[in-house]
Structure formats: structure tokens, C-alpha cells
Amino acid sequence: MTSTGASVQSLGIGEVAERTGLSVHALRFYEREGLLVGPVQRTSGGRRRYTSLDVEWLLICVKLRESGMPLADLKYFAELVRNGPGNEAERLRLLDGHRQRVDAQIQALEECRSVIAWKVGVYADHLARGEADGLWGPRP
């Protein structure tokens, strides 16, 4: 997280939705599921108010979810952060395990891309020569 001065800013749920790309519904879900590291403040009228630090945390959560981190792991990570110092090794283990899964997915996608690029080349070559017949089409 960043400087303590940044955490003073108070933002409504619509502003946070805009900054994070999460819907208002998703923000309420994140709060209900315990995915935030601090309690969401409320106005006297009951409206949610978020800090800049909440937004920073949510942006991290968005990236972890986009990269395929299971909700249960994200929930556990948030719990570890909420519990404060002393569990950094467990946080590292969780994040490193996720990084390894992402690395494996990237490797698999690179292999897929290589096959696709090869097949695009085959089709482009055949079409350029006017020899598209017989490129794995249904047989009569």
C-alpha cells in the first residue's frame, strides 16, 4: 500500500466501481465475502465510503481474480492481511503458488499460440499459391 495520506480520501461506491472496473454489485459481494482488508465505513445515512487504500487493495484483488486465483484463496489472502504482521511467509507461499499456476498457464498458451501461428502459415501459404483444396476439409 502507499502513503497514509492517500487513505484519507473518502469515495462513494460508484466512484470505486469506476476506478476498479468492478460493478457496484461486485463491490457489495466482495464486502459480504470478507475480501476487503478493512471494514467499509458508512455515512450516517448508511452509504458506503471507501478510502484510497481500499481502492488499491481492490485493484490487487481484480488482478488476482483476472489471473485465475480462486475466490477461496483470495479470501484467505485477505484474512492473512487483516491479521497483520507475522504471517508474511504464508502470504508469500500463497502468492508464489498462484504465480506458478499463472506461469504454467502462460506456457500452455504460448504452446497453443505456436501451433495456431504454424496453422495460419500453412493456410496463408496454400491460399497464396491458390492451392486451398484438401486443407482438412470434410471428405465427400
Short mmCIF file of C-alpha atoms in Angstrom, two decimals:
data_model
loop_
_atom_site.label_atom_id
_atom_site.label_comp_id
_atom_site.label_asym_id
_atom_site.label_seq_id
_atom_site.Cartn_x
_atom_site.Cartn_y
_atom_site.Cartn_z
CA MET A 1 0.00 0.00 0.00
CA THR A 2 1.03 3.61 -0.26
CA SER A 3 1.29 6.63 1.97
CA THR A 4 -1.08 7.15 4.85
CA GLY A 5 -2.22 10.49 3.44
CA ALA A 6 -3.77 8.69 0.48
CA SER A 7 -6.07 6.70 2.76
CA VAL A 8 -7.93 9.80 3.98
CA GLN A 9 -9.84 10.33 0.73
CA SER A 10 -13.44 9.18 1.00
CA LEU A 11 -15.07 7.69 -2.09
CA GLY A 12 -18.60 6.50 -2.78
CA ILE A 13 -19.36 3.08 -4.15
CA GLY A 14 -19.95 4.43 -7.68
CA GLU A 15 -16.55 6.13 -7.72
CA VAL A 16 -14.87 2.95 -6.52
CA ALA A 17 -16.71 0.90 -9.14
CA GLU A 18 -15.44 3.28 -11.82
CA ARG A 19 -11.84 3.21 -10.55
CA THR A 20 -11.65 -0.56 -10.16
CA GLY A 21 -13.82 -1.76 -13.04
CA LEU A 22 -15.92 -3.75 -10.58
CA SER A 23 -19.68 -3.36 -10.60
CA VAL A 24 -21.48 -1.97 -7.56
CA HIS A 25 -22.93 -5.46 -7.13
CA ALA A 26 -19.41 -6.99 -7.17
CA LEU A 27 -18.19 -4.47 -4.58
CA ARG A 28 -21.03 -5.43 -2.27
CA PHE A 29 -20.21 -9.10 -2.89
CA TYR A 30 -16.53 -8.53 -2.05
CA GLU A 31 -17.54 -6.88 1.20
CA ARG A 32 -20.04 -9.62 2.09
CA GLU A 33 -17.47 -12.35 1.35
CA GLY A 34 -14.80 -10.77 3.54
CA LEU A 35 -12.46 -9.93 0.66
CA LEU A 36 -11.64 -6.46 1.91
CA VAL A 37 -8.87 -5.95 4.44
CA GLY A 38 -10.70 -3.37 6.49
CA PRO A 39 -14.29 -2.57 7.34
CA VAL A 40 -16.08 -0.35 4.86
CA GLN A 41 -17.03 2.89 6.56
CA ARG A 42 -20.60 4.17 6.35
CA THR A 43 -22.11 7.61 6.40
CA SER A 44 -24.81 8.45 8.94
CA GLY A 45 -27.26 7.63 6.14
CA GLY A 46 -25.72 4.16 5.69
CA ARG A 47 -23.91 4.83 2.42
CA ARG A 48 -20.60 3.05 1.91
CA ARG A 49 -17.44 5.17 1.94
CA TYR A 50 -14.12 3.78 0.74
CA THR A 51 -10.57 5.02 1.15
CA SER A 52 -7.82 5.16 -1.45
CA LEU A 53 -6.22 2.21 0.33
CA ASP A 54 -9.45 0.23 -0.19
CA VAL A 55 -9.22 1.04 -3.90
CA GLU A 56 -5.57 -0.07 -4.05
CA TRP A 57 -6.47 -3.35 -2.37
CA LEU A 58 -9.41 -3.88 -4.72
CA LEU A 59 -7.18 -3.29 -7.75
CA ILE A 60 -4.88 -6.04 -6.48
CA CYS A 61 -7.88 -8.30 -5.96
CA VAL A 62 -9.08 -7.62 -9.51
CA LYS A 63 -5.72 -8.69 -10.94
CA LEU A 64 -5.56 -11.79 -8.76
CA ARG A 65 -9.07 -12.81 -9.87
CA GLU A 66 -8.36 -11.98 -13.55
CA SER A 67 -5.31 -14.23 -13.34
CA GLY A 68 -7.44 -17.09 -12.07
CA MET A 69 -6.91 -17.02 -8.32
CA PRO A 70 -9.74 -18.99 -6.73
CA LEU A 71 -12.11 -16.99 -4.57
CA ALA A 72 -11.23 -19.15 -1.56
CA ASP A 73 -7.53 -18.29 -1.96
CA LEU A 74 -8.30 -14.58 -2.32
CA LYS A 75 -10.45 -14.77 0.79
CA TYR A 76 -7.63 -16.47 2.69
CA PHE A 77 -5.12 -13.88 1.46
CA ALA A 78 -7.39 -11.05 2.66
CA GLU A 79 -7.72 -12.79 6.02
CA LEU A 80 -3.94 -13.06 6.34
CA VAL A 81 -3.52 -9.36 5.54
CA ARG A 82 -6.25 -8.42 8.03
CA ASN A 83 -4.48 -10.46 10.72
CA GLY A 84 -1.46 -8.18 10.35
CA PRO A 85 2.25 -8.88 10.73
CA GLY A 86 3.59 -12.33 11.47
CA ASN A 87 2.11 -14.33 8.61
CA GLU A 88 4.14 -12.95 5.73
CA ALA A 89 5.65 -16.37 4.94
CA GLU A 90 2.14 -17.78 4.46
CA ARG A 91 1.19 -14.85 2.23
CA LEU A 92 4.32 -15.46 0.18
CA ARG A 93 3.53 -19.17 -0.11
CA LEU A 94 0.01 -18.39 -1.32
CA LEU A 95 1.13 -15.78 -3.85
CA ASP A 96 4.05 -17.84 -5.10
CA GLY A 97 1.80 -20.86 -5.65
CA HIS A 98 -0.55 -18.68 -7.66
CA ARG A 99 2.34 -17.22 -9.66
CA GLN A 100 3.50 -20.73 -10.52
CA ARG A 101 0.00 -21.62 -11.77
CA VAL A 102 -0.09 -18.44 -13.87
CA ASP A 103 3.36 -19.22 -15.29
CA ALA A 104 2.14 -22.71 -16.28
CA GLN A 105 -0.94 -21.20 -17.96
CA ILE A 106 1.25 -18.74 -19.86
CA GLN A 107 3.50 -21.57 -21.03
CA ALA A 108 0.50 -23.60 -22.20
CA LEU A 109 -0.93 -20.58 -24.03
CA GLU A 110 2.43 -19.91 -25.71
CA GLU A 111 2.45 -23.51 -26.96
CA CYS A 112 -1.11 -23.06 -28.27
CA ARG A 113 -0.16 -19.81 -29.95
CA SER A 114 2.76 -21.53 -31.64
CA VAL A 115 0.50 -24.23 -33.11
CA ILE A 116 -2.02 -21.62 -34.24
CA ALA A 117 0.70 -19.48 -35.85
CA TRP A 118 2.01 -22.55 -37.70
CA LYS A 119 -1.51 -23.41 -38.94
CA VAL A 120 -2.12 -19.79 -40.04
CA GLY A 121 1.11 -20.01 -42.02
CA VAL A 122 0.02 -23.25 -43.68
CA TYR A 123 -3.32 -21.75 -44.74
CA ALA A 124 -1.75 -18.45 -45.88
CA ASP A 125 0.83 -20.34 -47.94
CA HIS A 126 -1.76 -22.57 -49.59
CA LEU A 127 -4.10 -19.66 -50.33
CA ALA A 128 -1.27 -17.53 -51.75
CA ARG A 129 -0.42 -20.39 -54.15
CA GLY A 130 -4.09 -20.96 -54.97
CA GLU A 131 -3.90 -24.46 -53.54
CA ALA A 132 -6.50 -24.39 -50.77
CA ASP A 133 -8.06 -27.71 -51.79
CA GLY A 134 -7.53 -30.51 -49.32
CA LEU A 135 -6.79 -28.42 -46.23
CA TRP A 136 -8.51 -30.67 -43.71
CA GLY A 137 -11.99 -30.18 -45.08
CA PRO A 138 -14.83 -32.65 -44.88
CA ARG A 139 -14.38 -35.51 -47.29
CA PRO A 140 -17.09 -36.22 -49.89
#
